[in-house]
GROMACS .gro file of C-alpha atoms in nm:
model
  203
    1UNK     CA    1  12.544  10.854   7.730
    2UNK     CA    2  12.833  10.621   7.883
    3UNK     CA    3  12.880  10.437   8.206
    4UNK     CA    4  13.110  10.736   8.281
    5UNK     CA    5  12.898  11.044   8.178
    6UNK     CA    6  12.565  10.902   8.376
    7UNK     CA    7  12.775  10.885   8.671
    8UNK     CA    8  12.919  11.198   8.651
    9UNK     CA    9  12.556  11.370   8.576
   10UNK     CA   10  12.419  11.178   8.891
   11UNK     CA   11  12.731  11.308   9.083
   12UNK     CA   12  12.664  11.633   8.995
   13UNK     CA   13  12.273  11.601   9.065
   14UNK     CA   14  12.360  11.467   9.446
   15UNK     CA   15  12.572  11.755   9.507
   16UNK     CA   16  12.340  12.013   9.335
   17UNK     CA   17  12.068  11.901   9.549
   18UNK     CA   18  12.256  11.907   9.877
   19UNK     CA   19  12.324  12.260   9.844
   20UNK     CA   20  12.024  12.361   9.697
   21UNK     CA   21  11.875  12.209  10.021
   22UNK     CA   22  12.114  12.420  10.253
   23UNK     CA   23  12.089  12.778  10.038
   24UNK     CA   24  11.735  12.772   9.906
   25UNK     CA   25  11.562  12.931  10.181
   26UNK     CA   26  11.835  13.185  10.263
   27UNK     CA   27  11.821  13.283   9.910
   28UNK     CA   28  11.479  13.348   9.889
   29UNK     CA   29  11.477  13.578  10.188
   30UNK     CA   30  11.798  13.787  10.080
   31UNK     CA   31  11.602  13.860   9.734
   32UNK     CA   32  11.265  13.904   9.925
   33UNK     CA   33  11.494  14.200  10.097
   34UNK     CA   34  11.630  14.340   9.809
   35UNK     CA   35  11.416  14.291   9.474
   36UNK     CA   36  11.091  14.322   9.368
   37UNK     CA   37  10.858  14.098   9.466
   38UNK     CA   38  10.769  14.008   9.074
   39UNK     CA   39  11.106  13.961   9.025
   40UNK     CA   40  11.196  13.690   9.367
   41UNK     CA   41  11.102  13.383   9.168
   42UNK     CA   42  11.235  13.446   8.846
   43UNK     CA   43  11.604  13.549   9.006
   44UNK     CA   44  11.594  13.287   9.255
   45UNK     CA   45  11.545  13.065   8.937
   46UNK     CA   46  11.765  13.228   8.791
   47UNK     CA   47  12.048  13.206   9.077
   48UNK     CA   48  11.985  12.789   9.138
   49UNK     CA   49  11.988  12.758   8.770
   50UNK     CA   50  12.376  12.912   8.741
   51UNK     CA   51  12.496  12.717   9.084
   52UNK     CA   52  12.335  12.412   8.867
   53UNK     CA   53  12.607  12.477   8.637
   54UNK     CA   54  12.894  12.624   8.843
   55UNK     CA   55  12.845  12.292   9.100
   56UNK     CA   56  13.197  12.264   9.112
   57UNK     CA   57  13.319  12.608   9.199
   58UNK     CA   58  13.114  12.645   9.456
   59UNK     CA   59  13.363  12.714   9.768
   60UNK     CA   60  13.247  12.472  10.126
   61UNK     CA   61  13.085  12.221   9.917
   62UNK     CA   62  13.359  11.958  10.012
   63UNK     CA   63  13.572  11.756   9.780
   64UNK     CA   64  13.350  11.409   9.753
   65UNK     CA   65  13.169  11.401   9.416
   66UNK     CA   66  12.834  11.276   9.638
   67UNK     CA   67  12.811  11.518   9.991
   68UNK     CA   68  12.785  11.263  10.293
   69UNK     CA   69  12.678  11.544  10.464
   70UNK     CA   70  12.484  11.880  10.484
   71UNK     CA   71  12.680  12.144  10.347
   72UNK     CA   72  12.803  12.413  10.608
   73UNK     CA   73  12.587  12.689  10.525
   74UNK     CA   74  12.847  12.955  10.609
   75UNK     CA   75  13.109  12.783  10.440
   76UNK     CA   76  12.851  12.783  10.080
   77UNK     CA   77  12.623  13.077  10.161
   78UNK     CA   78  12.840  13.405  10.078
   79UNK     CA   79  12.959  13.278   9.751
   80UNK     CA   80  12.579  13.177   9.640
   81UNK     CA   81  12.503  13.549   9.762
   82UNK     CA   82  12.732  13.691   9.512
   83UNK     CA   83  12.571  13.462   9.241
   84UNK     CA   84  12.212  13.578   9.389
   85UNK     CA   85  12.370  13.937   9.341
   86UNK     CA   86  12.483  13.880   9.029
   87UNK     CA   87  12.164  13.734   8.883
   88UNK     CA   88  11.941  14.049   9.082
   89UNK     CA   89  12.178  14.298   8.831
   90UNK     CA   90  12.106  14.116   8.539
   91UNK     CA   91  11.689  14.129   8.598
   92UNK     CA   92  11.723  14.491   8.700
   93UNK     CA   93  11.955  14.612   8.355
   94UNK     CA   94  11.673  14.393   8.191
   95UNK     CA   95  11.399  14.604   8.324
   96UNK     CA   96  11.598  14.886   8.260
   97UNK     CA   97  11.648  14.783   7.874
   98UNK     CA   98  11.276  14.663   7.876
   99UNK     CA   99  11.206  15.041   8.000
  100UNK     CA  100  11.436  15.217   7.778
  101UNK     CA  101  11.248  15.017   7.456
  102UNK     CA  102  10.930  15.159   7.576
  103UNK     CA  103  10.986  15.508   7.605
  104UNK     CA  104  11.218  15.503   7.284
  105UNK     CA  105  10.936  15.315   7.079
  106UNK     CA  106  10.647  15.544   7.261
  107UNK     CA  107  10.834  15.874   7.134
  108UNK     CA  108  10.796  15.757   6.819
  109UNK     CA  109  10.443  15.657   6.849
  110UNK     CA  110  10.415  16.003   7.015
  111UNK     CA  111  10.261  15.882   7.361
  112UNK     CA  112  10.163  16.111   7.556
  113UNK     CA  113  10.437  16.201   7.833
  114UNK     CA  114  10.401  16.030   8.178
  115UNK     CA  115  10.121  15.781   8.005
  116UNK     CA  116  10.140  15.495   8.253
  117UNK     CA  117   9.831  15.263   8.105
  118UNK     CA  118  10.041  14.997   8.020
  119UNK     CA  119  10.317  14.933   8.349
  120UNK     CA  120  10.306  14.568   8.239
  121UNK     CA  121  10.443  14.691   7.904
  122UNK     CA  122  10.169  14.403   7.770
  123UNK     CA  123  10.083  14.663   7.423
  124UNK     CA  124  10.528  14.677   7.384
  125UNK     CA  125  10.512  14.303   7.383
  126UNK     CA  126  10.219  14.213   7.201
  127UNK     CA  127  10.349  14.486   6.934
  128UNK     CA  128  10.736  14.309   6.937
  129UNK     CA  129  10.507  13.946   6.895
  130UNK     CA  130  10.374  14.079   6.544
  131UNK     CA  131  10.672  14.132   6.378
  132UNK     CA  132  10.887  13.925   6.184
  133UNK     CA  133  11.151  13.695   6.372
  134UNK     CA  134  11.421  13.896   6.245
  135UNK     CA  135  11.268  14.229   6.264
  136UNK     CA  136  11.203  14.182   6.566
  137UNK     CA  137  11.565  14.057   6.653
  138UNK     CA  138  11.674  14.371   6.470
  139UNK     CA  139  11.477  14.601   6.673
  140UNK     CA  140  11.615  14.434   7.032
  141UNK     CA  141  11.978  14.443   6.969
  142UNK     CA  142  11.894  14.791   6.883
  143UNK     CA  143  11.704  14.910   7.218
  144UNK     CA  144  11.906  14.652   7.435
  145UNK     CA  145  12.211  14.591   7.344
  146UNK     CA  146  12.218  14.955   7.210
  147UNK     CA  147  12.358  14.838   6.886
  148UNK     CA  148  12.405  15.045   6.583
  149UNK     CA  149  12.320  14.946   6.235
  150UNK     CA  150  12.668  14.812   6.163
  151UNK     CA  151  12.723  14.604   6.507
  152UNK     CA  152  12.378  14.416   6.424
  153UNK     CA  153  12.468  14.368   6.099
  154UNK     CA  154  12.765  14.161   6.185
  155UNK     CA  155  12.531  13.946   6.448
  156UNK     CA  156  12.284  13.848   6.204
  157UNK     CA  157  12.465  13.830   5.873
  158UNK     CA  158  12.266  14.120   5.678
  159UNK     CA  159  12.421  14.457   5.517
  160UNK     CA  160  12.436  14.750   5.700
  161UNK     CA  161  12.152  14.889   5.489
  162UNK     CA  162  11.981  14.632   5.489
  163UNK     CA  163  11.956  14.666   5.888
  164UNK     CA  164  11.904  15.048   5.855
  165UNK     CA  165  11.610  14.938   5.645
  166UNK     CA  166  11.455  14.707   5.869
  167UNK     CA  167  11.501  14.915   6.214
  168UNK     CA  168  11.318  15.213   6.024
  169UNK     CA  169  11.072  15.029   5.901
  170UNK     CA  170  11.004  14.829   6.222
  171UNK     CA  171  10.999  15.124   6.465
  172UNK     CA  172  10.753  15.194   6.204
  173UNK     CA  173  10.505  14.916   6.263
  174UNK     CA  174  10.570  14.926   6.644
  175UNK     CA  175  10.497  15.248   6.650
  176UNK     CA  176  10.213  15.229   6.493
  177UNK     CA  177  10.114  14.906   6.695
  178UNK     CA  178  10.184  15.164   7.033
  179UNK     CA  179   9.931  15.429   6.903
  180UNK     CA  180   9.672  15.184   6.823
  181UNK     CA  181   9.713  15.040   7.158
  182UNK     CA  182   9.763  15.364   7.346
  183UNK     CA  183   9.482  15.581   7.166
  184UNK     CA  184   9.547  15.880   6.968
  185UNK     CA  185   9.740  16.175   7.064
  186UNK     CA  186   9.527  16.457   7.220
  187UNK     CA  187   9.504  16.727   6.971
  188UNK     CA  188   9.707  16.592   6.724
  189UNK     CA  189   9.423  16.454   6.499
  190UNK     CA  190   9.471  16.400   6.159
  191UNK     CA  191   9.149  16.223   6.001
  192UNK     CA  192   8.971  16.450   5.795
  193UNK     CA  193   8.789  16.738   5.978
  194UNK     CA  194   8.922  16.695   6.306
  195UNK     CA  195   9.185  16.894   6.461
  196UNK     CA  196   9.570  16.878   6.395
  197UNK     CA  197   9.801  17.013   6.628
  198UNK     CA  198   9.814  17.392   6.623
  199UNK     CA  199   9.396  17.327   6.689
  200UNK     CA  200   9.249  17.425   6.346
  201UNK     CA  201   9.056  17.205   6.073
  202UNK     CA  202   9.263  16.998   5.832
  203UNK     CA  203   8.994  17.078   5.594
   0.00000   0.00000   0.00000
């Protein structure tokens, strides 16, 4: 790094940590107010992490590359807001997406309707950790992005088929991951001499 560029990244460092000084606080409580509580931290990371690299947009901050002064707090706070905002949507459509995987995945596993054993979704993650690296990126831009076989074969390089191939068989193993986690299906037993659905011996 030159002269120039060390400069520059202290610059940036003095005015990142002038207004992280002034905003931090008021942050915290505007998220406290509006998301979850196991989501503050992470989207008040999150938020710092994108005025870290926006520094120099941010409107109020003042001209000088180093503050000589506090920033005014009304002058920085509403656009930081909208960045907090911002940063709150993003964790909530993750959720959402994180959600949506579950109950897709669990339908196939046939879990049981309204099963709520797992709100940590810790079984959907430990199943997604087994797979293959690009199985399992297969299976994500499928449940969130909502990608079909043709858009995810363009991200990561493969056929079309191929991609068909690997989602199948992957919702496969997840799915059978899920049951295992979640227990079998009541009444739908299909070892020998127990019940199947429609209650009579598979014998």
């Amino acid at each position: 790094m030159t002269e120039t560029e060390q400069r520059a990244a202290g610059d940036q460092r003095a005015r990142f940590e002038a207004l992280a000084h002034v905003v931090t606080e008021p942050l915290h409580r505007y998220l406290l107010r509006r998301a979850d509580p196991d989501q503050v931290d992470d989207v008040l990371s999150e938020t710092l992490l994108v005025l870290w690299r926006r520094i120099g947009d941010v409107p109020g901050l003042g001209p000088d590359p180093v503050p000589r002064e506090r920033p005014d707090p009304d002058a920085v706070l509403p656009w930081c807001y909208g960045v907090a905002r911002g940063c709150l949507a993003n964790a909530r459509r993750s959720d959402r997406r994180r959600r949506s995987l579950l109950e897709r995945l669990t339908w196939t596993a046939r879990t049981p309707a309204g099963d709520t054993t797992d709100p940590d979704h810790t079984a959907l993650h430990a199943a997604l950790a087994q797979l293959r690296a690009l199985d399992r990126e297969v299976i994500l831009l499928w449940a969130y992005e909502e990608l079909p076989p043709s858009r995810i074969a363009e991200v990561t390089g493969l056929s079309a088929n191929a991609v068909s191939i690997r989602l199948h068989r992957a919702k496969k193993k997840l799915a059978a991951q899920l049951e295992r986690k979640t227990g079998p299906h009541p009444g739908h037993e299909t070892d020998e001499g127990q019940e199947t659905g429609n209650g009579r011996s598979s014998r």
